[in-house]
């Protein structure tokens, strides 16, 4: 059974921004933007498996990612193009390198 993914037109921008407000979730989004689709178990950000699963669920429910089954693995990818159509430039702005302090 595939996890539920919302129709992006029903996702308010506040839900997307709230999902991106957490540092671990932002790291996951950056990793997906750089490397494409990945197995859920390959993310290693110093959090437990349960915490990682929670963060991936929040990203999925906010419409930022898609998850699909591949054998015993779950593969996750960023919904970059879909998000860009709905909220042009938002994800690119969030993913842009920060200027030096």
Coordinates of C-alpha atoms in Angstrom, one line a residue, residues 9 12-13 21-22 32 41 44-45 48 55 60-61 66-67 75 86-87 89 93 97 99 101:
X9 CA -3.8 22.3 -4.8
X12 CA -1.7 25.7 1.9
X13 CA 1.6 27.5 1.6
X21 CA 10.9 25.2 9.2
X22 CA 12.6 22.2 10.9
X32 CA 16.7 15.1 -2.2
X41 CA 16.8 4.4 5.2
X44 CA 21.6 9.8 8.3
X45 CA 21.1 13.0 10.2
X48 CA 16.5 7.8 15.4
X55 CA 10.0 13.9 9.5
X60 CA 4.9 13.9 2.5
X61 CA 1.8 15.2 4.1
X66 CA 6.4 11.5 -2.9
X67 CA 7.1 8.0 -1.5
X75 CA 11.9 5.5 -2.0
X86 CA 1.9 26.0 -7.5
X87 CA 4.3 28.2 -5.6
X89 CA 10.3 30.0 -6.8
X93 CA 14.5 30.2 -2.6
X97 CA 22.8 28.9 -0.6
X99 CA 25.1 34.3 1.9
X101 CA 27.4 35.9 7.7

